[in-house]
Coordinates of C-alpha atoms and ligand atoms in Angstrom, one line a residue:
M1 CA 0.0 -0.2 -0.1
S2 CA 1.5 3.4 -0.9
Y3 CA 1.4 5.8 1.9
L4 CA 2.9 9.5 2.3
P5 CA 5.4 11.0 4.7
V6 CA 3.9 13.2 6.7
Q7 CA 6.3 16.0 6.3
Q8 CA 5.7 16.0 2.6
L9 CA 1.8 15.9 3.0
L10 CA 2.0 18.7 5.3
K11 CA 4.2 20.6 3.0
S12 CA 3.0 19.6 -0.6
G13 CA -0.1 17.7 -0.2
S14 CA -3.4 18.8 -2.4
V15 CA -6.7 19.0 -0.8
G16 CA -9.0 16.8 -2.2
T17 CA -7.0 13.9 -2.7
D18 CA -7.1 10.6 -0.9
V19 CA -4.2 9.8 1.1
T20 CA -2.8 7.3 3.3
V21 CA -0.5 7.8 6.4
K22 CA 1.1 5.5 8.8
G23 CA 2.6 6.4 11.8
W24 CA 2.2 6.1 15.6
V25 CA -0.7 7.8 17.3
R26 CA 0.6 10.6 19.5
T27 CA -3.1 11.3 21.1
K28 CA -6.6 10.7 20.3
R29 CA -9.5 13.2 21.5
E30 CA -13.2 12.6 21.6
S31 CA -16.1 15.2 21.4
K32 CA -19.5 14.9 21.2
N33 CA -19.5 14.9 17.4
A34 CA -15.8 13.8 16.3
I35 CA -12.7 11.8 17.2
F36 CA -9.1 13.6 16.4
I37 CA -6.5 11.6 16.2
A38 CA -2.8 13.2 16.2
L39 CA -0.4 10.9 14.5
N40 CA 3.5 11.2 13.9
D41 CA 5.6 9.3 11.8
G42 CA 9.1 10.6 12.3
S43 CA 9.3 12.2 9.2
T44 CA 8.7 15.7 11.2
I45 CA 7.9 17.2 14.6
N46 CA 4.5 18.0 13.3
N47 CA 1.4 15.6 13.5
I48 CA -1.0 15.3 11.3
Q49 CA -4.6 15.3 12.5
A50 CA -7.2 12.8 11.6
V51 CA -10.8 13.0 12.4
A52 CA -13.4 11.0 12.3
E53 CA -17.4 11.5 13.0
A54 CA -18.3 10.1 16.0
G55 CA -19.9 6.3 15.8
Q56 CA -17.8 6.1 12.4
L57 CA -15.1 3.8 13.8
P58 CA -16.2 0.0 15.1
D59 CA -15.9 0.2 18.7
D60 CA -13.2 -2.6 18.7
V61 CA -10.9 -0.4 16.4
L62 CA -11.5 2.8 18.4
K63 CA -10.4 0.8 21.4
L64 CA -7.0 0.0 20.1
I65 CA -6.3 3.8 19.0
T66 CA -4.3 4.9 21.7
T67 CA -1.2 6.6 22.5
G68 CA 1.8 4.5 20.8
A69 CA -0.4 2.2 18.8
C70 CA 0.6 1.8 14.9
V71 CA -1.8 2.5 12.8
A72 CA -2.5 3.4 8.9
I73 CA -5.0 6.1 8.4
T74 CA -6.3 6.8 5.0
G75 CA -8.8 9.4 3.8
Q76 CA -9.4 12.5 1.8
L77 CA -7.1 15.4 2.3
V78 CA -8.9 18.6 3.6
E79 CA -8.6 22.0 4.8
S80 CA -8.3 21.8 8.6
Q81 CA -11.3 23.4 10.6
G82 CA -9.6 23.8 13.9
A83 CA -6.3 26.0 14.4
G84 CA -3.1 24.4 14.6
Q85 CA -2.7 22.7 11.5
S86 CA -3.3 23.7 8.2
V87 CA -4.7 20.6 6.4
E88 CA -6.3 17.3 8.4
I89 CA -7.4 13.9 7.2
K90 CA -11.4 13.0 7.3
I91 CA -11.0 9.3 8.2
S92 CA -12.3 6.7 6.0
N93 CA -10.4 3.5 7.5
V94 CA -8.1 3.1 9.9
H95 CA -5.9 -0.2 10.2
I96 CA -4.1 -1.0 13.6
Y97 CA -0.8 -2.9 12.6
G98 CA 0.4 -2.7 16.3
P99 CA -1.8 -1.7 19.1
A100 CA -0.1 -0.5 22.9
D101 CA -1.7 -1.5 25.7
P102 CA -2.5 2.0 27.6
D103 CA -1.8 0.4 31.1
K104 CA 1.8 -0.8 30.5
Y105 CA 2.9 1.6 27.3
P106 CA 5.2 4.0 29.4
L107 CA 5.2 6.9 27.4
Q108 CA 2.3 9.2 27.9
P109 CA 1.2 12.2 26.3
K110 CA 2.8 14.8 29.0
R111 CA 6.9 15.9 29.5
H112 CA 9.0 12.7 31.0
S113 CA 11.8 13.7 32.5
L114 CA 15.1 13.5 30.4
E115 CA 16.3 11.2 33.1
F116 CA 13.1 8.4 32.9
L117 CA 13.7 8.5 29.1
R118 CA 17.3 7.7 29.5
E119 CA 15.7 4.6 31.2
I120 CA 13.5 3.8 28.1
A121 CA 16.3 4.5 25.6
H122 CA 14.3 2.3 23.1
L123 CA 11.1 4.3 23.2
R124 CA 12.5 7.7 23.3
P125 CA 12.8 8.1 19.7
R126 CA 9.2 8.6 19.8
T127 CA 9.2 11.7 21.7
N128 CA 9.2 15.1 20.1
T129 CA 12.4 15.9 21.8
F130 CA 14.4 12.6 20.6
S131 CA 12.7 12.9 17.4
A132 CA 14.1 16.4 17.0
I133 CA 17.5 15.6 18.3
L134 CA 18.1 12.3 16.1
R135 CA 16.9 14.4 12.9
I136 CA 19.0 17.3 13.9
R137 CA 22.2 14.8 14.1
H138 CA 21.5 13.0 11.0
A139 CA 21.6 16.5 9.2
L140 CA 24.6 17.9 10.8
A141 CA 26.0 14.1 9.7
F142 CA 24.9 14.8 6.4
A143 CA 26.5 18.4 6.5
V144 CA 29.8 17.0 7.6
H145 CA 29.9 14.9 4.5
T146 CA 28.7 17.0 2.5
Y147 CA 31.3 20.1 3.5
F148 CA 34.4 17.6 2.8
N149 CA 33.1 16.5 -0.3
D150 CA 33.0 20.1 -1.4
N151 CA 36.0 21.0 -0.4
G152 CA 38.0 18.0 -2.1
F153 CA 38.5 15.5 1.2
F154 CA 38.5 11.9 0.4
Y155 CA 36.5 9.9 3.5
L156 CA 38.9 7.2 4.8
N157 CA 37.7 4.5 7.1
T158 CA 40.4 3.9 9.7
P159 CA 40.3 0.4 11.4
I160 CA 38.3 0.2 14.7
I161 CA 40.2 -2.7 16.1
T162 CA 44.0 -1.6 16.4
A163 CA 47.3 -2.6 18.3
S164 CA 48.5 1.2 18.7
D165 CA 47.2 3.7 21.5
A166 CA 47.1 6.8 19.2
E167 CA 46.8 9.2 22.0
G168 CA 49.1 7.4 24.4
A169 CA 46.3 7.8 26.9
G170 CA 46.2 4.2 27.6
E171 CA 42.6 4.1 28.1
M172 CA 41.6 1.6 26.1
F173 CA 39.0 -2.0 26.0
R174 CA 40.6 -4.9 25.2
V175 CA 39.6 -6.9 22.1
T176 CA 39.9 -10.4 22.6
T177 CA 38.9 -13.8 21.9
L178 CA 40.8 -15.4 24.9
D179 CA 38.9 -17.2 27.7
A180 CA 38.8 -14.4 30.6
T181 CA 38.6 -17.4 33.0
K182 CA 41.4 -19.0 32.2
P183 CA 43.7 -17.3 29.6
P184 CA 46.8 -18.5 28.2
L185 CA 50.1 -17.3 30.2
S186 CA 53.7 -17.1 29.5
E187 CA 56.6 -18.1 31.5
D188 CA 56.4 -14.9 33.3
G189 CA 52.8 -15.4 34.4
K190 CA 51.7 -12.3 32.4
V191 CA 48.6 -13.3 29.6
D192 CA 50.2 -14.6 26.6
Y193 CA 48.4 -12.9 23.8
S194 CA 50.2 -14.4 21.0
Q195 CA 47.8 -16.6 21.4
D196 CA 45.2 -14.1 21.3
F197 CA 42.9 -13.7 17.6
F198 CA 45.2 -11.5 16.0
G199 CA 48.1 -12.8 17.5
R200 CA 48.9 -9.7 19.5
E201 CA 47.2 -7.1 21.9
T202 CA 44.6 -5.4 20.4
N203 CA 42.0 -2.8 21.6
L204 CA 39.0 -0.5 20.4
T205 CA 40.5 2.6 18.6
V206 CA 40.5 6.0 20.9
S207 CA 41.0 7.9 17.3
G208 CA 41.6 7.3 13.6
Q209 CA 44.2 9.9 13.6
L210 CA 47.5 8.0 12.7
E211 CA 45.8 6.1 10.1
G212 CA 44.5 9.4 9.0
E213 CA 47.8 10.5 8.7
L214 CA 49.2 8.3 6.5
G215 CA 46.0 8.6 4.4
A216 CA 46.8 12.6 3.9
L217 CA 50.4 11.9 2.8
A218 CA 48.9 9.9 -0.2
L219 CA 45.8 11.5 -1.0
G220 CA 46.1 14.7 0.4
K221 CA 43.1 15.5 2.1
I222 CA 41.1 13.0 4.1
Y223 CA 38.7 13.1 6.8
T224 CA 37.8 10.2 8.9
F225 CA 34.1 9.8 10.7
G226 CA 33.7 6.8 12.4
P227 CA 33.2 5.3 16.6
T228 CA 35.5 5.9 19.1
F229 CA 36.1 4.3 22.3
R230 CA 37.5 5.4 25.7
A231 CA 37.1 3.9 28.6
E232 CA 38.0 7.0 30.9
N233 CA 35.8 6.3 33.9
S234 CA 34.5 10.2 33.8
N235 CA 30.6 10.3 34.6
T236 CA 30.5 13.7 33.2
T237 CA 27.7 15.4 31.1
R238 CA 30.2 15.5 28.2
H239 CA 32.0 12.2 28.1
L240 CA 30.8 9.2 26.4
A241 CA 32.9 5.5 26.8
E242 CA 31.8 5.0 22.5
F243 CA 31.7 8.5 20.5
W244 CA 31.7 9.2 17.1
M245 CA 34.8 11.5 16.0
I246 CA 35.3 13.6 12.7
E247 CA 39.1 13.6 12.1
P248 CA 40.3 15.7 8.9
E249 CA 44.0 15.5 8.3
M250 CA 45.5 17.7 5.5
A251 CA 48.9 17.6 4.1
F252 CA 51.0 20.8 3.4
H253 CA 48.7 22.3 5.8
E254 CA 50.1 24.2 9.0
L255 CA 48.8 25.4 12.3
L256 CA 46.7 28.6 10.7
D257 CA 45.3 26.6 8.2
N258 CA 44.0 23.9 10.5
M259 CA 42.5 26.9 12.6
N260 CA 40.7 28.4 9.3
L261 CA 39.3 25.3 8.4
A262 CA 38.2 24.1 11.9
E263 CA 36.2 27.5 12.3
D264 CA 34.7 26.8 8.5
F265 CA 33.8 23.7 8.9
V266 CA 31.9 23.6 12.3
K267 CA 30.4 27.2 11.2
T268 CA 29.5 25.9 7.9
V269 CA 27.9 22.4 9.6
I270 CA 25.9 24.7 12.1
R271 CA 24.9 27.0 9.5
Y272 CA 23.5 23.7 7.3
A273 CA 21.4 22.9 10.4
L274 CA 19.8 25.9 11.0
Q275 CA 18.7 26.2 7.4
H276 CA 17.3 22.6 7.4
C277 CA 15.8 22.0 10.7
E278 CA 13.9 24.9 11.3
D279 CA 11.1 23.2 12.8
D280 CA 13.1 21.0 14.9
L281 CA 15.3 23.6 16.3
A282 CA 12.1 25.6 17.2
F283 CA 11.0 23.3 18.9
L284 CA 14.1 22.7 21.0
D285 CA 14.6 26.4 21.7
N286 CA 11.2 26.7 22.8
R287 CA 11.8 23.5 25.0
L288 CA 15.1 25.1 26.6
Q289 CA 13.2 28.4 27.1
E290 CA 10.8 26.9 29.3
E291 CA 13.6 25.5 30.8
E292 CA 15.4 28.3 31.5
K293 CA 12.3 29.6 32.9
T294 CA 12.5 27.4 35.9
K295 CA 15.9 28.3 36.8
K296 CA 17.2 31.3 39.3
K297 CA 17.6 34.8 37.3
E298 CA 21.4 34.4 37.7
E299 CA 21.6 31.2 36.5
Q300 CA 19.6 31.6 33.0
S301 CA 21.8 32.2 30.0
A302 CA 21.9 35.4 28.1
M303 CA 20.6 33.8 24.5
G304 CA 18.0 31.4 23.2
L305 CA 19.5 28.5 21.6
L306 CA 18.4 30.0 18.1
E307 CA 20.3 33.7 19.1
K308 CA 22.9 31.3 20.3
L309 CA 24.3 29.8 16.6
Q310 CA 23.3 32.8 14.7
F311 CA 25.9 34.4 17.2
V312 CA 28.3 31.7 16.6
I313 CA 28.2 31.6 13.1
S314 CA 28.2 35.1 13.0
N315 CA 31.1 36.5 14.9
E316 CA 35.0 35.5 14.4
F317 CA 36.2 32.7 17.0
E318 CA 39.1 34.4 19.5
R319 CA 42.2 33.3 19.0
L320 CA 45.3 33.1 21.3
T321 CA 48.1 31.4 22.6
Y322 CA 47.8 29.2 26.2
T323 CA 50.4 31.2 27.5
E324 CA 48.3 34.0 26.5
A325 CA 45.4 32.6 28.1
V326 CA 47.0 31.3 31.2
E327 CA 47.9 35.2 32.1
I328 CA 43.8 35.8 31.7
L329 CA 43.0 33.6 34.0
V330 CA 45.7 33.8 36.7
N331 CA 44.4 37.7 36.7
S332 CA 41.0 36.4 36.8
K333 CA 38.4 37.5 39.4
P334 CA 37.6 33.9 40.3
A335 CA 41.6 32.9 40.4
K336 CA 41.9 36.2 42.7
K337 CA 39.0 35.0 45.2
G338 CA 39.9 31.5 45.2
Q339 CA 36.8 30.3 43.1
F340 CA 37.9 27.8 40.8
Q341 CA 38.4 24.3 42.1
Y342 CA 41.5 23.9 40.4
E343 CA 44.8 26.2 40.5
V344 CA 46.0 27.7 37.4
S345 CA 49.7 28.0 36.4
W346 CA 51.5 27.6 33.2
G347 CA 52.2 24.1 32.7
V348 CA 49.0 23.1 34.0
D349 CA 46.5 21.3 31.9
L350 CA 43.5 23.8 31.5
Q351 CA 40.2 22.1 33.6
S352 CA 36.5 22.6 32.0
E353 CA 36.1 25.2 34.9
H354 CA 39.0 27.4 33.2
E355 CA 38.1 27.0 29.7
R356 CA 34.7 27.8 30.5
Y357 CA 35.6 31.0 32.3
L358 CA 37.7 32.2 28.9
V359 CA 34.9 31.0 26.9
E360 CA 31.6 32.2 28.7
K361 CA 32.6 35.3 31.0
H362 CA 35.6 36.6 29.5
F363 CA 35.4 36.6 25.7
K364 CA 31.4 35.7 25.5
K365 CA 32.5 33.6 22.3
P366 CA 34.2 30.7 21.2
V367 CA 38.3 30.5 21.4
I368 CA 40.9 28.5 19.8
L369 CA 43.6 28.0 22.3
T370 CA 46.8 27.3 20.6
N371 CA 50.8 26.5 21.5
Y372 CA 50.1 24.7 24.6
P373 CA 53.2 23.2 26.6
R374 CA 54.9 20.2 25.0
D375 CA 54.2 18.0 28.1
I376 CA 50.3 18.2 28.6
K377 CA 49.9 17.0 24.7
A378 CA 50.1 13.6 22.9
F379 CA 53.7 13.1 21.5
Y380 CA 52.6 14.0 17.4
M381 CA 52.5 17.5 17.8
K382 CA 55.0 19.7 15.9
Q383 CA 57.5 21.4 18.9
D384 CA 57.7 24.9 18.5
D385 CA 60.9 26.4 17.5
A386 CA 61.1 28.5 20.7
P387 CA 60.2 28.2 24.2
A388 CA 56.8 30.4 25.3
T389 CA 57.2 33.9 26.5
N390 CA 54.8 36.5 27.8
A391 CA 54.6 40.2 27.0
R392 CA 56.6 41.1 29.7
G393 CA 59.6 38.7 28.5
Q394 CA 59.2 36.1 31.3
V395 CA 60.2 32.9 29.6
F396 CA 58.0 30.0 30.5
G397 CA 58.6 26.3 28.3
E398 CA 58.9 24.3 25.5
T399 CA 55.2 24.2 23.1
V400 CA 53.6 22.6 20.5
R401 CA 51.5 24.0 17.6
A402 CA 48.4 22.5 19.2
M403 CA 44.8 23.8 18.8
D404 CA 42.2 23.5 20.8
V405 CA 38.5 24.8 20.1
L406 CA 36.4 25.8 23.2
F407 CA 32.6 26.2 23.1
P408 CA 30.2 27.7 25.3
G409 CA 28.3 25.4 27.3
I410 CA 30.7 22.8 26.0
G411 CA 34.5 23.4 26.7
E412 CA 36.6 21.5 24.3
I413 CA 34.8 20.7 21.1
I414 CA 37.4 20.0 18.7
G415 CA 41.5 19.2 19.5
G416 CA 43.9 19.1 17.0
S417 CA 47.5 20.2 16.1
Q418 CA 50.2 20.2 13.4
R419 CA 51.9 17.3 13.1
E420 CA 55.6 16.6 14.0
D421 CA 57.1 15.6 10.7
D422 CA 60.5 15.5 11.4
L423 CA 61.5 12.1 12.1
D424 CA 64.6 13.0 14.7
K425 CA 62.3 14.9 16.9
L426 CA 59.7 12.4 16.7
T427 CA 61.4 9.3 17.6
A428 CA 63.3 11.2 20.5
R429 CA 59.9 12.9 21.9
M430 CA 58.2 9.1 21.7
Q431 CA 61.2 7.7 23.9
E432 CA 61.1 10.5 26.2
V433 CA 57.0 9.9 27.0
G434 CA 57.9 6.1 26.9
I435 CA 56.4 4.8 23.4
E436 CA 58.6 2.4 21.7
P437 CA 58.9 3.7 17.7
D438 CA 59.1 0.0 16.8
A439 CA 55.2 -0.4 18.0
I440 CA 54.3 1.7 15.3
W441 CA 57.2 1.8 12.7
W442 CA 54.6 1.9 9.7
Y443 CA 53.5 5.6 11.1
L444 CA 57.3 6.5 11.5
D445 CA 57.7 5.5 7.7
T446 CA 55.9 8.5 6.5
R447 CA 58.4 10.6 8.2
R448 CA 61.1 8.5 6.5
F449 CA 59.3 8.7 2.8
G450 CA 58.6 11.7 1.4
S451 CA 57.3 13.5 4.8
A452 CA 55.1 16.8 4.8
P453 CA 54.2 19.5 7.0
H454 CA 50.7 18.4 7.8
A455 CA 47.9 19.2 10.4
G456 CA 44.6 17.6 11.0
F457 CA 42.1 17.8 14.2
G458 CA 39.2 15.5 15.7
L459 CA 35.6 16.9 16.5
G460 CA 33.6 15.2 18.7
F461 CA 30.6 14.4 16.7
E462 CA 28.2 14.3 20.1
R463 CA 29.6 17.7 21.4
L464 CA 28.6 19.4 18.3
V465 CA 25.2 18.0 18.5
Q466 CA 25.1 18.7 22.1
F467 CA 25.6 22.6 21.3
V468 CA 23.5 22.6 18.6
T469 CA 20.5 20.9 20.1
G470 CA 21.1 22.8 23.7
M471 CA 21.0 19.7 25.3
G472 CA 23.0 19.6 28.6
N473 CA 23.9 15.8 28.8
I474 CA 25.7 14.1 26.1
R475 CA 24.1 11.1 26.9
D476 CA 20.8 12.4 25.3
V477 CA 22.1 13.3 22.3
I478 CA 23.0 9.5 20.6
P479 CA 20.8 7.1 20.1
F480 CA 21.9 4.5 22.9
P481 CA 24.5 6.1 25.2
R482 CA 27.6 3.9 26.4
A483 CA 28.8 5.3 29.8
P484 CA 30.6 3.8 32.6
K485 CA 27.6 0.5 33.8
Q486 CA 25.9 1.6 31.2
A487 CA 24.8 -0.1 27.9
E488 CA 21.6 -1.7 28.3
F489 CA 20.0 -1.2 25.1
Ligands
4AD1 O1 41.1 15.8 22.1 P1 41.1 14.8 21.5 O2 41.3 13.5 22.3 O3 42.0 14.5 20.8 C1 42.6 13.3 19.2 O4 41.9 12.1 19.6 C2 43.2 13.7 18.3 N1 43.6 12.6 17.7 C3 42.5 14.3 17.1 C4 42.5 14.8 15.8 O5 43.8 15.8 15.9 N2 42.7 14.0 14.8 O6 39.6 14.4 21.0 C5 39.0 15.1 19.9 C6 37.6 15.4 20.2 C7 37.3 16.5 21.6 O7 37.5 18.0 21.5 C8 36.3 15.9 21.9 O8 35.2 17.0 21.4 C9 35.6 14.8 21.8 O9 36.7 14.4 20.6 N3 35.8 13.7 22.8 C10 35.2 12.9 23.3 N4 33.5 13.1 23.1 C11 32.8 12.2 24.0 N5 33.4 11.8 24.7 C12 34.6 11.4 25.3 N6 35.0 10.6 25.9 C13 35.5 12.3 24.3 N7 36.9 12.7 24.4 C14 36.9 13.4 23.1
MG2 MG1 42.0 16.9 23.3

């Protein structure tokens, strides 16, 4: 049976024609003369209203039209009498695909808490909020591919199972087929991974960058867009154990090119969402405004969601070095009053409270921080020629050509750098931080044969979706979140 998506029907359905729609009942309302069904099929946040005369539908069918039931409705598309919609369906037939026992169906036509919806993640896509988020997530993913395709990048698929730890962070999920209760042991009593599936220790990847670099030094410009895994035990609103990362890598790009690309890229995909997800964003904007009203005055955010997105795409990001940022932080009110939880001085890794101070209080716009201390960044970042100094000529320490993009309400959304392309400097650095060069001989080969300046970055896709949807918790912008003690669905 042919049917029309509700989205298409509401946009361009012609009044007077017979149509069929299929979807899930949001509400059923009965008045003296008529029955009103609000149907949603997920193609748009908007429902289509279908109307039957009182007594028209058999009782056994009527009884099964409850919130959550899946039905097909056929009838004539007519101009709507009521407010709220331009067209509606004058029902001639209702077919019940799957009823939803109203005593047991967990979703009711009222506002449920996000915490409760997380417990029923298998059903939450049927709510307005989550269907809006998922459609926006799709649009952003599509915009990512479009952006890179339009700009001459090739989509490179990097491995998910890997024997290297790209970030040197060591927080990885092991992949093994060995029997956990009695693994084979070698003579020194350690697990003998030579007997494992791959004949060596393997893990889920934390980043596709190292392989991405191999691609860039052959194809020129590549990007990855795939799942990444981190076993950090951080139960925050910004961390997932499984998240999607977009990692462009470009030959012949230096730090400044990298920054320019990152800024243009993130603005372009946000602009795409503004242009293509109007209804969904308007809904989330509204939802957020309601939520803001329940907060204390001083905690309410100055801008609405749409305003904030417009602001970000129409203003230049602030760019400064780590050393300049530390200077600002050390002299800030919260530092002087002892209001930061973590102390800040040159050399420390900035905490999210520091990043948020810079973005939300000091500059009031996205910020790109560059040239971080070498010791707090990954081994592959290109070393700066001279140590950092401040305006007063004070000398600090060695830095690398790193860049982090910080966003309001999110903190770090992008992390990247120019890469060390000098073989000797790179291997020396690896030895300093205890990475065996032989373990990634293939990576070092790019520096041995036809090395070139290159740069890239990683955007956490869920953090982007969080920013665009205004959702406070990262677990609410991925269909089925993975976090410590959370892998039910
Ligand atoms: O800063 P990160 O660790 O950088 C890299 O992995 C580099 N290899 C990227 C590159 O240069 N190609 O991670 C990049 C981004 C972060 O800025 C953040 O947005 C996101 O990935 N991210 C997470 N998102 C959700 N949950 C987590 N646990 C995340 N860890 C990082
Ligand atoms: Mg980072």
